[in-house]
Coordinates of C-alpha atoms in Angstrom, one line a residue:
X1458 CA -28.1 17.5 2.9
X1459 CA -29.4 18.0 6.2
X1460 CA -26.4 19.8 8.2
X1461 CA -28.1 19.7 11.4
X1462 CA -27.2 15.5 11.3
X1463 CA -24.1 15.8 9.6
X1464 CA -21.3 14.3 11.7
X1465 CA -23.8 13.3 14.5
X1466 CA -23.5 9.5 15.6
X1467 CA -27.0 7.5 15.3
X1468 CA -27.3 7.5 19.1
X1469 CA -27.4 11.4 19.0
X1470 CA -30.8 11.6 16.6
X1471 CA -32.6 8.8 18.2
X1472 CA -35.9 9.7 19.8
X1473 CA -38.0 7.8 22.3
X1474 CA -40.9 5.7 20.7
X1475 CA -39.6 6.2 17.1
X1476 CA -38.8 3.3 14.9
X1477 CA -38.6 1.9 11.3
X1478 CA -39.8 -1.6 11.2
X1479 CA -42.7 -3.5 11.3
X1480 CA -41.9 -6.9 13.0
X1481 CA -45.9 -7.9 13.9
X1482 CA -47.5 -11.7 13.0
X1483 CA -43.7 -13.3 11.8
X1484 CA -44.1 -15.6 15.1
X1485 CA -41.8 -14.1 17.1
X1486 CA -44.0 -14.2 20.0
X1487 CA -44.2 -17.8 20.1
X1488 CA -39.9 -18.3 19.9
X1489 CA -39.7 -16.3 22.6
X1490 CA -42.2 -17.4 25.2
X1491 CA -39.9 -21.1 24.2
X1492 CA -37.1 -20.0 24.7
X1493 CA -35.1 -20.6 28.2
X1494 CA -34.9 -18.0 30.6
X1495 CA -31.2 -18.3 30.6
X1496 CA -30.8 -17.2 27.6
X1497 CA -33.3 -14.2 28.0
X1498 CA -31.5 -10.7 28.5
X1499 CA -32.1 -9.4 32.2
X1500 CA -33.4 -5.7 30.3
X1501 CA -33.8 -4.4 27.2
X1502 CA -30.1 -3.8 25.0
X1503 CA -29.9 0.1 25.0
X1504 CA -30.3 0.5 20.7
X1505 CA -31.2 4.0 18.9
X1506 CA -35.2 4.4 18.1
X1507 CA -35.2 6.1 14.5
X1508 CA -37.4 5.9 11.4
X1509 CA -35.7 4.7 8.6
X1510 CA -35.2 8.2 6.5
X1511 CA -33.4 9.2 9.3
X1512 CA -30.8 5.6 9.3
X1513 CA -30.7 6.3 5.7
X1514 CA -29.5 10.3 5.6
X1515 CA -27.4 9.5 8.6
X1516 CA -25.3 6.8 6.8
X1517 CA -25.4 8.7 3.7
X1518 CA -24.0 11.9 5.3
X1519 CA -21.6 9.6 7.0
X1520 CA -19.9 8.2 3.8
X1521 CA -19.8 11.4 2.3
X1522 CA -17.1 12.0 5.1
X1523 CA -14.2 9.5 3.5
X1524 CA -12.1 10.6 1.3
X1525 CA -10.9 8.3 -1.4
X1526 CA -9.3 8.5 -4.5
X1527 CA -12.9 8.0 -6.6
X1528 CA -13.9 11.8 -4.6
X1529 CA -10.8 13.6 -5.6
X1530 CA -7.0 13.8 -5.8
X1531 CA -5.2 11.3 -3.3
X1532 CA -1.1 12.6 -3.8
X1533 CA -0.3 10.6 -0.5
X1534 CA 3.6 9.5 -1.2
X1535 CA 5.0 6.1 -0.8
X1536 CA 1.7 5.0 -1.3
X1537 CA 0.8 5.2 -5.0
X1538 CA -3.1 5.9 -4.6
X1539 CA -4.2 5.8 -8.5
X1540 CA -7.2 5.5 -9.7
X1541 CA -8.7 1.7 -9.5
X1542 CA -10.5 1.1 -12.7
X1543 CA -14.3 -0.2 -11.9
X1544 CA -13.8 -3.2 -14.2
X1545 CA -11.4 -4.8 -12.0
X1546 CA -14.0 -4.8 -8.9
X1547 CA -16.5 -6.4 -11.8
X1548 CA -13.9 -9.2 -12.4
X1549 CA -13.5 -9.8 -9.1
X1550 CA -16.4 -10.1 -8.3
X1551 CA -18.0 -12.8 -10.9
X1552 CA -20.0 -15.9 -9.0
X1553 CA -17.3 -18.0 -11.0
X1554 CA -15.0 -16.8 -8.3
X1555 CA -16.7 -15.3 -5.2
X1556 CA -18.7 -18.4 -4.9
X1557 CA -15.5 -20.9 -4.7
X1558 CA -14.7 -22.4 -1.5
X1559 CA -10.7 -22.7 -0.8
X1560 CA -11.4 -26.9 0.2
X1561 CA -12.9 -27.5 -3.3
X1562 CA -11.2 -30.3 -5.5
X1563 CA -8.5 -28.7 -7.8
X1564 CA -10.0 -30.0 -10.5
X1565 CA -13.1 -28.3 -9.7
X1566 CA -11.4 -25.0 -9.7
X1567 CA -9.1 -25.1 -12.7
X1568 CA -9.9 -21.7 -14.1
X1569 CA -9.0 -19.7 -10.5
X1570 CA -5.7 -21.5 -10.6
X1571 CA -5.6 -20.7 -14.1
X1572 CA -6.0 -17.1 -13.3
X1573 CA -3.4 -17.2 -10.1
X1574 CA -0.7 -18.9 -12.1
X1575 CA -1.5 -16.6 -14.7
X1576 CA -0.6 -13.9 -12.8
X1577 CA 2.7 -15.2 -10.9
X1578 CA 4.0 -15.9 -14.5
X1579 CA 3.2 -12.3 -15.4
X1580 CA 4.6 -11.0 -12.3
X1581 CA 7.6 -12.8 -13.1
X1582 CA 8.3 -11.6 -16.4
X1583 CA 7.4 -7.7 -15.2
X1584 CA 9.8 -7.9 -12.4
X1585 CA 12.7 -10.4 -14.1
X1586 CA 12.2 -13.3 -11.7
X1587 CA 11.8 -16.4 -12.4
X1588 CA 9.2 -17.4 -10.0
X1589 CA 6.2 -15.4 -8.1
X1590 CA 4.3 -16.7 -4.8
X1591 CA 0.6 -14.8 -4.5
X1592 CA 0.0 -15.8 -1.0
X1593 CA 1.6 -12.9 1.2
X1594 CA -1.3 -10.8 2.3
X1595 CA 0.1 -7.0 2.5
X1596 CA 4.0 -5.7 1.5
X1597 CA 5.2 -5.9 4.9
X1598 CA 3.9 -9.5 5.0
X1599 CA 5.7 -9.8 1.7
X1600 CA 9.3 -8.6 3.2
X1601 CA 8.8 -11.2 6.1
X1602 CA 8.3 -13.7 3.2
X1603 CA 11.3 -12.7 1.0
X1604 CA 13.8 -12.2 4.3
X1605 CA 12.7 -15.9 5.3
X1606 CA 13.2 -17.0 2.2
X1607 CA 16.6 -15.4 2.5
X1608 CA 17.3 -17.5 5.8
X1609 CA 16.3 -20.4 5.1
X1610 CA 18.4 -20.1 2.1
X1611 CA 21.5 -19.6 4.1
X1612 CA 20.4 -21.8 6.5
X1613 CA 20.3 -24.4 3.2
X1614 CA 23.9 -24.0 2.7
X1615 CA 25.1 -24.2 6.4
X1616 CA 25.8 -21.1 6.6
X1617 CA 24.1 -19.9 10.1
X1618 CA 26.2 -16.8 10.6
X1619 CA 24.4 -14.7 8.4
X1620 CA 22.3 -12.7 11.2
X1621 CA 22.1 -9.2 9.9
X1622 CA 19.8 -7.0 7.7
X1623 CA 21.6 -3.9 6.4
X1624 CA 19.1 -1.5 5.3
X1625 CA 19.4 2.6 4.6
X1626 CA 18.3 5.1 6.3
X1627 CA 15.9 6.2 4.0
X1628 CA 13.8 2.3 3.8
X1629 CA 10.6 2.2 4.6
X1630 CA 10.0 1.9 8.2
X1631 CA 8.4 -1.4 7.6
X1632 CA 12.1 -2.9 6.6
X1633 CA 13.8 -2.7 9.9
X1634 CA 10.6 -4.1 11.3
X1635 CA 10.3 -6.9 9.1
X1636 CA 14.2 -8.1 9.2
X1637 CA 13.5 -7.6 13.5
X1638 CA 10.4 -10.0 12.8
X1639 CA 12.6 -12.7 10.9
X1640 CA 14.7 -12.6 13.8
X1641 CA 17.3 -11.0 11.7
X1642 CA 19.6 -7.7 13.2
X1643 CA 19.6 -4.3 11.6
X1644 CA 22.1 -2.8 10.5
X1645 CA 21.7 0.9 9.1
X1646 CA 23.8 2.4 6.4
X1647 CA 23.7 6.2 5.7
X1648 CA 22.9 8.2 2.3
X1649 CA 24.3 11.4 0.5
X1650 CA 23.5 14.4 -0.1
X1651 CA 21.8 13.3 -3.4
X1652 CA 19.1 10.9 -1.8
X1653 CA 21.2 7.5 -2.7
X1654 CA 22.7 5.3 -0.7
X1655 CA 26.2 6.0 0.5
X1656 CA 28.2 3.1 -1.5
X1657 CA 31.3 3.8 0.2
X1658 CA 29.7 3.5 3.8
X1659 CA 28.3 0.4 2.8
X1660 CA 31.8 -0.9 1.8
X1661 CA 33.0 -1.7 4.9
X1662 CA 29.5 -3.2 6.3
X1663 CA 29.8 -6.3 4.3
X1664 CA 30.7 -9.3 5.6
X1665 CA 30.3 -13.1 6.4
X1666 CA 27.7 -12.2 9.1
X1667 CA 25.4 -10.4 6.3
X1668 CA 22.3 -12.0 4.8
X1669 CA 21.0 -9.4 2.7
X1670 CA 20.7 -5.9 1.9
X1671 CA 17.3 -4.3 1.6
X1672 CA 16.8 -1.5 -1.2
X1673 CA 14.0 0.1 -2.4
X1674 CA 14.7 1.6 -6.3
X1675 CA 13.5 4.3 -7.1
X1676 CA 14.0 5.3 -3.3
X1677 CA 12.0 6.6 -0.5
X1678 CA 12.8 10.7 -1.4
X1679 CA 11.9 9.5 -5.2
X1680 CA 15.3 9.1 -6.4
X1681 CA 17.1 6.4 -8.7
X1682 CA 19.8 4.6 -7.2
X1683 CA 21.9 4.7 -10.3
X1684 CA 24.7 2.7 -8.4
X1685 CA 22.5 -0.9 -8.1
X1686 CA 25.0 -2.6 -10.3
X1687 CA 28.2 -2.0 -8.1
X1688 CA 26.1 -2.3 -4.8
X1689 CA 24.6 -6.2 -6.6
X1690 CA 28.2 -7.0 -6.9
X1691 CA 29.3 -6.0 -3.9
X1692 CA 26.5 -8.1 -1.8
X1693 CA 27.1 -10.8 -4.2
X1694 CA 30.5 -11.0 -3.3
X1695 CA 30.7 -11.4 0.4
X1696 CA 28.2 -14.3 -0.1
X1697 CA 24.7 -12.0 1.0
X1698 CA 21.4 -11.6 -1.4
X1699 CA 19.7 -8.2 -2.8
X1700 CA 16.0 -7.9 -1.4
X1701 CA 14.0 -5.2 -3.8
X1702 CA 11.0 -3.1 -2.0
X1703 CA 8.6 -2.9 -4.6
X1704 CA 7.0 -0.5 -2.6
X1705 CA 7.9 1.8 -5.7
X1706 CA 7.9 -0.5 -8.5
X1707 CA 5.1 1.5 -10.5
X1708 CA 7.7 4.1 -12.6
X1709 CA 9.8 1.1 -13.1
X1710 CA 6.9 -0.9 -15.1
X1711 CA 8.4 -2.0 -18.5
X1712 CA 11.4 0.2 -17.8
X1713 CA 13.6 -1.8 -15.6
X1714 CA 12.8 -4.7 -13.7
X1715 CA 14.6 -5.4 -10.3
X1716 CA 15.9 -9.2 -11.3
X1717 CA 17.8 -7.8 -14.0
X1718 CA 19.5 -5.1 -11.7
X1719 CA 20.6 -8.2 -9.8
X1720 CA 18.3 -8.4 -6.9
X1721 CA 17.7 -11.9 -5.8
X1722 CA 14.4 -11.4 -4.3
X1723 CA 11.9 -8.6 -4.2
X1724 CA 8.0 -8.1 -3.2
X1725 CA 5.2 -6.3 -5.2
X1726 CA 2.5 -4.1 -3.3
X1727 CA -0.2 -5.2 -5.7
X1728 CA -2.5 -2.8 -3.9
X1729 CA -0.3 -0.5 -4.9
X1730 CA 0.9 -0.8 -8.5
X1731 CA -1.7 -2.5 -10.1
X1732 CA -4.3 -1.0 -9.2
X1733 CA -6.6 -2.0 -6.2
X1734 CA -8.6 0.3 -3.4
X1735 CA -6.5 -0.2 -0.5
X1736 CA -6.9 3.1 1.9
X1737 CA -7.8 2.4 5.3
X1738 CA -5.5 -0.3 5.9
X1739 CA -6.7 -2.5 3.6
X1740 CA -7.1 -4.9 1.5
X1741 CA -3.5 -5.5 0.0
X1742 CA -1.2 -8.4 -1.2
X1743 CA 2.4 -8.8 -1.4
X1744 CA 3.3 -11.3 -4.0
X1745 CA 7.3 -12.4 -3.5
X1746 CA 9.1 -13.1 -6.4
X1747 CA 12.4 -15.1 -6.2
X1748 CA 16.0 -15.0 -8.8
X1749 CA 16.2 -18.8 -10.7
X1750 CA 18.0 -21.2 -7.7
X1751 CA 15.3 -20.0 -4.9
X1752 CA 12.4 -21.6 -6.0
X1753 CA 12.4 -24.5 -4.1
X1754 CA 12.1 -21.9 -0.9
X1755 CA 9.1 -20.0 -1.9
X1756 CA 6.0 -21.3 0.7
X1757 CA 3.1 -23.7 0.2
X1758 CA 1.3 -24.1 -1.6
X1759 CA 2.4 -23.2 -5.3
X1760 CA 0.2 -23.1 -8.1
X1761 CA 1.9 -25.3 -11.1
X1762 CA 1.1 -26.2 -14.4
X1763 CA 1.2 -29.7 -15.8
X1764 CA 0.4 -30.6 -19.5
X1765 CA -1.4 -34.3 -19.9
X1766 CA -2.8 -35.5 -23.5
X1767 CA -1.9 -31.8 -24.4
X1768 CA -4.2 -30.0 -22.0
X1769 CA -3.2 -27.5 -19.4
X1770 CA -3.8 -29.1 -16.0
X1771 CA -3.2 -26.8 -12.8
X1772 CA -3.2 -28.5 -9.3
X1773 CA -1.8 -27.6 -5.8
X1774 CA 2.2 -28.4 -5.3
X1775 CA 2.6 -28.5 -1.3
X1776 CA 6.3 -28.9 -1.1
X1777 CA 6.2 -32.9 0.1
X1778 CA 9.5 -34.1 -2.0
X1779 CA 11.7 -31.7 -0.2
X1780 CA 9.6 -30.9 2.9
X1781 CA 13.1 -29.4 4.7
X1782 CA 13.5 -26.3 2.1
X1783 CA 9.9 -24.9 1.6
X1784 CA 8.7 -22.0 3.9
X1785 CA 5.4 -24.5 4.6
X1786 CA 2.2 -22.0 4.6
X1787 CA 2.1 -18.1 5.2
X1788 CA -0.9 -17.7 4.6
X1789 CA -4.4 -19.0 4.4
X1790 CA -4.7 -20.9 1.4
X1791 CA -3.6 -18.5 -1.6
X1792 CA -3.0 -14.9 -0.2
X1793 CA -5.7 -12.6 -1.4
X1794 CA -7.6 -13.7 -3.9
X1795 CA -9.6 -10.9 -5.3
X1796 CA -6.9 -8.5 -4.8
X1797 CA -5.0 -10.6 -7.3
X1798 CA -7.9 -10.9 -9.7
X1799 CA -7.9 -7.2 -9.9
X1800 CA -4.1 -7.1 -10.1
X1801 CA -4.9 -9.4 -13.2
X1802 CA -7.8 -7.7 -14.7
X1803 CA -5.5 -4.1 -14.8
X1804 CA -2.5 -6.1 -16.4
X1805 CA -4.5 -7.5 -19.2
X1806 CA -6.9 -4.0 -19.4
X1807 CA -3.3 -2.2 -20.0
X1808 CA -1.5 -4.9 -21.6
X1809 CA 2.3 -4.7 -22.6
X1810 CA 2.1 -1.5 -24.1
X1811 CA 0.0 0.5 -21.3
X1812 CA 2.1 -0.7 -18.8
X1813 CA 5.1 1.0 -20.6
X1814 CA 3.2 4.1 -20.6
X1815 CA 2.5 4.0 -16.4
X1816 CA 6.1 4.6 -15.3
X1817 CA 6.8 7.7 -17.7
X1818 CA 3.2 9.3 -16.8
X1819 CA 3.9 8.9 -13.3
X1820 CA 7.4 10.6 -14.0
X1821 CA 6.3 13.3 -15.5
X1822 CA 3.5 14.7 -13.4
X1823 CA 5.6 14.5 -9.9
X1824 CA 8.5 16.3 -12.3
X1825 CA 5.6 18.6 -12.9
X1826 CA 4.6 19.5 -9.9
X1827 CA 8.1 19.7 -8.1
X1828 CA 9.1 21.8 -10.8
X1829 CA 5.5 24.4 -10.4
X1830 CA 6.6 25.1 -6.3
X1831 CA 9.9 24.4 -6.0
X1832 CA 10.2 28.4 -5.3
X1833 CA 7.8 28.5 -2.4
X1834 CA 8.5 25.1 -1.3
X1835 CA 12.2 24.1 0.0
X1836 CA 13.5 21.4 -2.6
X1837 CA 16.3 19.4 -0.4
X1838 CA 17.7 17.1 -3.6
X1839 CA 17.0 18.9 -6.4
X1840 CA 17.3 16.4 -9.0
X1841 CA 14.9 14.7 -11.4
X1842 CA 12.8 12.6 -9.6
X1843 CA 11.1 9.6 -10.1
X1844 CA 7.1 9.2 -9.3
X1845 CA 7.5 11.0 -6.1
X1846 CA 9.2 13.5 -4.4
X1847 CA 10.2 15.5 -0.8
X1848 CA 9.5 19.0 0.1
X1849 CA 11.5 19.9 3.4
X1850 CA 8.5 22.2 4.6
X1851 CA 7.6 25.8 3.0
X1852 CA 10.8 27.8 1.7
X1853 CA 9.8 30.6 4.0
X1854 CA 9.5 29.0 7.6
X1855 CA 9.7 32.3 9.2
X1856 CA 5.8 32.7 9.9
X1857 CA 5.9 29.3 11.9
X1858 CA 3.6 27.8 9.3
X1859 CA 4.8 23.7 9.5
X1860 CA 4.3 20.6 7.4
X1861 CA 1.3 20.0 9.7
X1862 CA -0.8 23.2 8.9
X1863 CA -0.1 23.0 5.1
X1864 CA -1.6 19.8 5.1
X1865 CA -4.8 20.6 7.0
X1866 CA -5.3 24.1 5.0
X1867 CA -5.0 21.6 2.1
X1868 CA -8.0 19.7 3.4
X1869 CA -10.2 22.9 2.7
X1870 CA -9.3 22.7 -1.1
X1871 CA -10.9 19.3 -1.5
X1872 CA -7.3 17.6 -1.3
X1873 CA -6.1 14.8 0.5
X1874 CA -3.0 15.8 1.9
X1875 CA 0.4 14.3 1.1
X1876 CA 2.5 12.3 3.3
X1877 CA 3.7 14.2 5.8
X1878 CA 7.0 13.7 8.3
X1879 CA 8.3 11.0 6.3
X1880 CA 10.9 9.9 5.2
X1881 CA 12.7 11.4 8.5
X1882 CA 15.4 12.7 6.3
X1883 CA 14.0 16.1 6.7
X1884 CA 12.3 18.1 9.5
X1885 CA 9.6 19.1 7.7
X1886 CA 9.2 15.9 5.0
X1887 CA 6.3 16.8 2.5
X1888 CA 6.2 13.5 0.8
X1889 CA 4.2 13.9 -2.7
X1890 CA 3.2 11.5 -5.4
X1891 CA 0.5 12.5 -8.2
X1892 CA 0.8 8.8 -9.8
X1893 CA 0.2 8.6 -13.7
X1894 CA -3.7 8.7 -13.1
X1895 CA -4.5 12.8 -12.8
X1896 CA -5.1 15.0 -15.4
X1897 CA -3.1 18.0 -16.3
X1898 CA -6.0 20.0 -14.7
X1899 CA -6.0 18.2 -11.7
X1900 CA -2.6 18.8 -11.2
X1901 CA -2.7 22.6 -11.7
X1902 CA -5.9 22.9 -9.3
X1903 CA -3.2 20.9 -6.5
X1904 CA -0.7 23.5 -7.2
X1905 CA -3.2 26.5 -7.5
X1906 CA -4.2 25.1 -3.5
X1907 CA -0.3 24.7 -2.8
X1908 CA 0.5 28.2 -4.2
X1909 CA -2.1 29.5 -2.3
X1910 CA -1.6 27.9 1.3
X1911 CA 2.1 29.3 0.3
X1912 CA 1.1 32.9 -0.2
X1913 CA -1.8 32.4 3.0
X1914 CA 1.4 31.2 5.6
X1915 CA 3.4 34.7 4.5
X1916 CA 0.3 37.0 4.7
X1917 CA -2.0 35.5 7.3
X1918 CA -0.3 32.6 9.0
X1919 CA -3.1 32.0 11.7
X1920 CA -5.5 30.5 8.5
X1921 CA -3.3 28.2 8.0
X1922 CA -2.2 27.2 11.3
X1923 CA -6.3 27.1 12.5
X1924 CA -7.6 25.0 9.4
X1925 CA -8.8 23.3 8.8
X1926 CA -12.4 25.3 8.8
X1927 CA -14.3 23.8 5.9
X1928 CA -14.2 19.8 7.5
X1929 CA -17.1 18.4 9.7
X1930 CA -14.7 17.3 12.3
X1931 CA -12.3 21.0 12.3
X1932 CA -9.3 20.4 14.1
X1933 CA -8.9 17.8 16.9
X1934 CA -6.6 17.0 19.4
X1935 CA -4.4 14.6 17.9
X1936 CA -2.1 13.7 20.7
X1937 CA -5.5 13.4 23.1
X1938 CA -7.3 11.2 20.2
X1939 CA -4.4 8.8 19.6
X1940 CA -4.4 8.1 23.6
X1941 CA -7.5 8.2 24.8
X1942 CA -10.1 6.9 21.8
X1943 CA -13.4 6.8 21.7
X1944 CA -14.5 3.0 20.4
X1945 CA -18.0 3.2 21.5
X1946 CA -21.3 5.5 20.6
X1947 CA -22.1 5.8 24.4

């Protein structure tokens, strides 16, 4: 690899009179002298002059900057980066469905609708609901889904007092935003010691004016809220409805599922749990899944099955018999479509069995880890955790070594860093989650790099708090790059 280009935009290596094309004798000449002098630029657009082994090396050096779970470990909690098997990129991307057009004939399509309805009725069954909706783009689009299903619910029932949202105050940040969106009110209810939600302080919170109560299970620090049952009944009987995150539904597959706890409605992050490349913002779906009694306010379309002369027949259902309960669209068309075809391809790879083996892998390796630092890492809740877990910071803050610097100086082991100042529980929140992908070795070289960075912030604290050193771009100015970005090359 050439170093002296690594990192350097395409602007920077340009030279004048240098190029990589051949455009001579394709009759170019002739559309331009045509062409009205309008619509003729008044100089020349100011582009790089390269060859084309330079273009190539460049873009090649480029990519070897992102860091994605197919280069190395990815522990980032709340996020569940696993590893995204390569056959579901090779379903999703057959002819037979990359080629469709979303205004085709139903009837020309039966074998996507097959595959979406397919997947709802899974989805169903994996989270105990008894109907799924595909079309929410991204889990926080999925919460605005499930909390308007929630309204117009109430609203079904003439019962328009039902305003607020409680959620705890260790939800992801996307819940308060979501029930603000809905044009819901927030209402936040503490936690213990333990990392659950404080039953007790919720008591008194529930009332006529409540429409629902948003939980994530396992929770946000990694912990099972082993009080769901009281808290359902309690929601259940001031008149409100249970909304389940599924933000952290992967330890939970074929262990529990949410509709049997007594949530009412609840959202996947398929990007999440099964199994599709979503770093970078994107791509992502959040199917919602609704308790038996709510289906009629799912949104449009739905993707039903009709048996005629004993064949399967699967057509668009917009909602026109009852026009007043359904959501109307969301979404364009069905949600993400190849995102779902992945979702389905890993569900049938693993079938019943490998999905029952996800949750307990996933389990074990953050128990693993926690349980390998936990002496030179502070452990807040030191219980058995779920797929993730918290670190407040190092145990020995004394050096002035923070959360920050750890993560950085993990950069120079060839580790994405953890998530880092969240939950806000803690000061120092290292948020870690190995998900049930990584090897035993994998895991021991992460603690190794952890042990390490422990040992480096007692001894020699400035290598920690200057890394990192090993990264092309070393160690910016945060604050400066967050307000004043650079969005062009020149």
């Amino acid at each position: 690899m050439n170093r002296k280009l690594y990192g350097k935009n395409i602007y920077e290596i340009s030279r004048p009179g240098r190029v990589g094309y051949y455009l001579g004798g394709n009759g170019c000449e002739d559309v331009l002298s045509s062409m009205p002098a309008g619509l003729m630029r008044g100089e020349a657009p100011v582009l790089p002059e390269v060859d084309e082994p330079a273009v190539v090396r460049h873009y090649t050096n480029m990519s070897t900057n992102n860091f994605g779970v197919d280069t190395g470990f990815y522990p980032l909690g709340s996020c569940t980066m696993k590893y995204n098997p390569k056959i579901n990129d090779e379903i999703a991307s057959m002819p037979g469905f990359t080629q469709l057009h979303p205004l085709q004939p139903a009837d020309t399509v039966q074998g996507a609708l097959k595959a979406y309805y397919d997947l709802q009725t899974m989805l169903s069954e994996i989270g105990g609901m008894a109907e799924f909706t595909l079309n929410p783009y991204a889990g926080a689009h999925g919460e605005l889904t499930g909390l308007m299903v929630i309204r117009r619910y109430h609203e079904s029932r003439g019962d328009m007092n039902r305003t607020k949202v409680i959620v705890p105050d260790s939800a992801h940040g996307t819940n308060p935003a979501s029930a603000a969106v809905a044009g819901l009110t927030v209402v936040e209810v503490g936690s213990l010691p333990d990392g659950t939600v404080d039953v007790e302080a919720l008591r008194p919170l529930l009332d006529e004016t409540v429409a629902a109560v948003m939980m994530t299970n396992p929770n946000t620090v990694g912990i099972f809220e082993h009080n769901i049952p009281a808290i359902s009944g309690m929601v259940h009987e001031c008149g409100a409805l249970l909304y389940y995150d599924g933000a952290n539904l992967n330890p939970m597959l074929g262990v529990a599922r949410p509709g049997d706890m007594g949530f009412d409605v609840m959202h996947i992050n398929l990007h999440k749990t099964f199994s599709t490349p979503h770093g970078g913002g994107g791509p992502g779906s959040g199917p919602v899944g609704v308790r038996a009694g709510l289906e009629e306010f799912l949104p449009n379309p739905r993707v039903v099955k009709r048996t005629v002369d004993d064949e399967d027949i699967y057509a668009l259902d917009y909602g026109v018999e009852k026009p007043s309960m359904t959501l109307g669209r969301i979404s364009s068309w069905l949600g993400n479509f190849t995102v779902e075809l992945r979702a389905l391809a890993y569900i049938l790879s693993l079938g019943r069995d490998g999905l029952r083996m996800a949750g307990p892998l996933a389990t074990l390796n953050a128990n693993y880890i926690k349980e390998s630092l936990r002496d030179v890492y502070k452990l807040p809740i030191d219980r058995v955790c779920k797929h993730e877990f918290v670190f407040d910071g190092l145990a020995d803050k004394s050096t002035g070594v923070t959360t920050l610097h750890v993560a950085k100086r993990l950069l120079d082991h060839g580790f994405h860093a953890p998530t880092i100042y969240f939950p806000l529980l803690f000061h120092e929140s290292l948020m870690i989650e190995p998900t049930e992908t990584e090897s035993k070795e994998t895991l021991d070289e992460f603690i190794a790099a952890m042990r390490e960075i422990a040992r480096e912030a007692a001894e020699t604290p400035d290598v920690v708090k200057e890394a990192p050193h090993l990264t092309p771009v070393r160690k910016p100015d945060d604050t400066a790059a967050a307000l004043n970005p650079v969005v062009t090359f020149i």
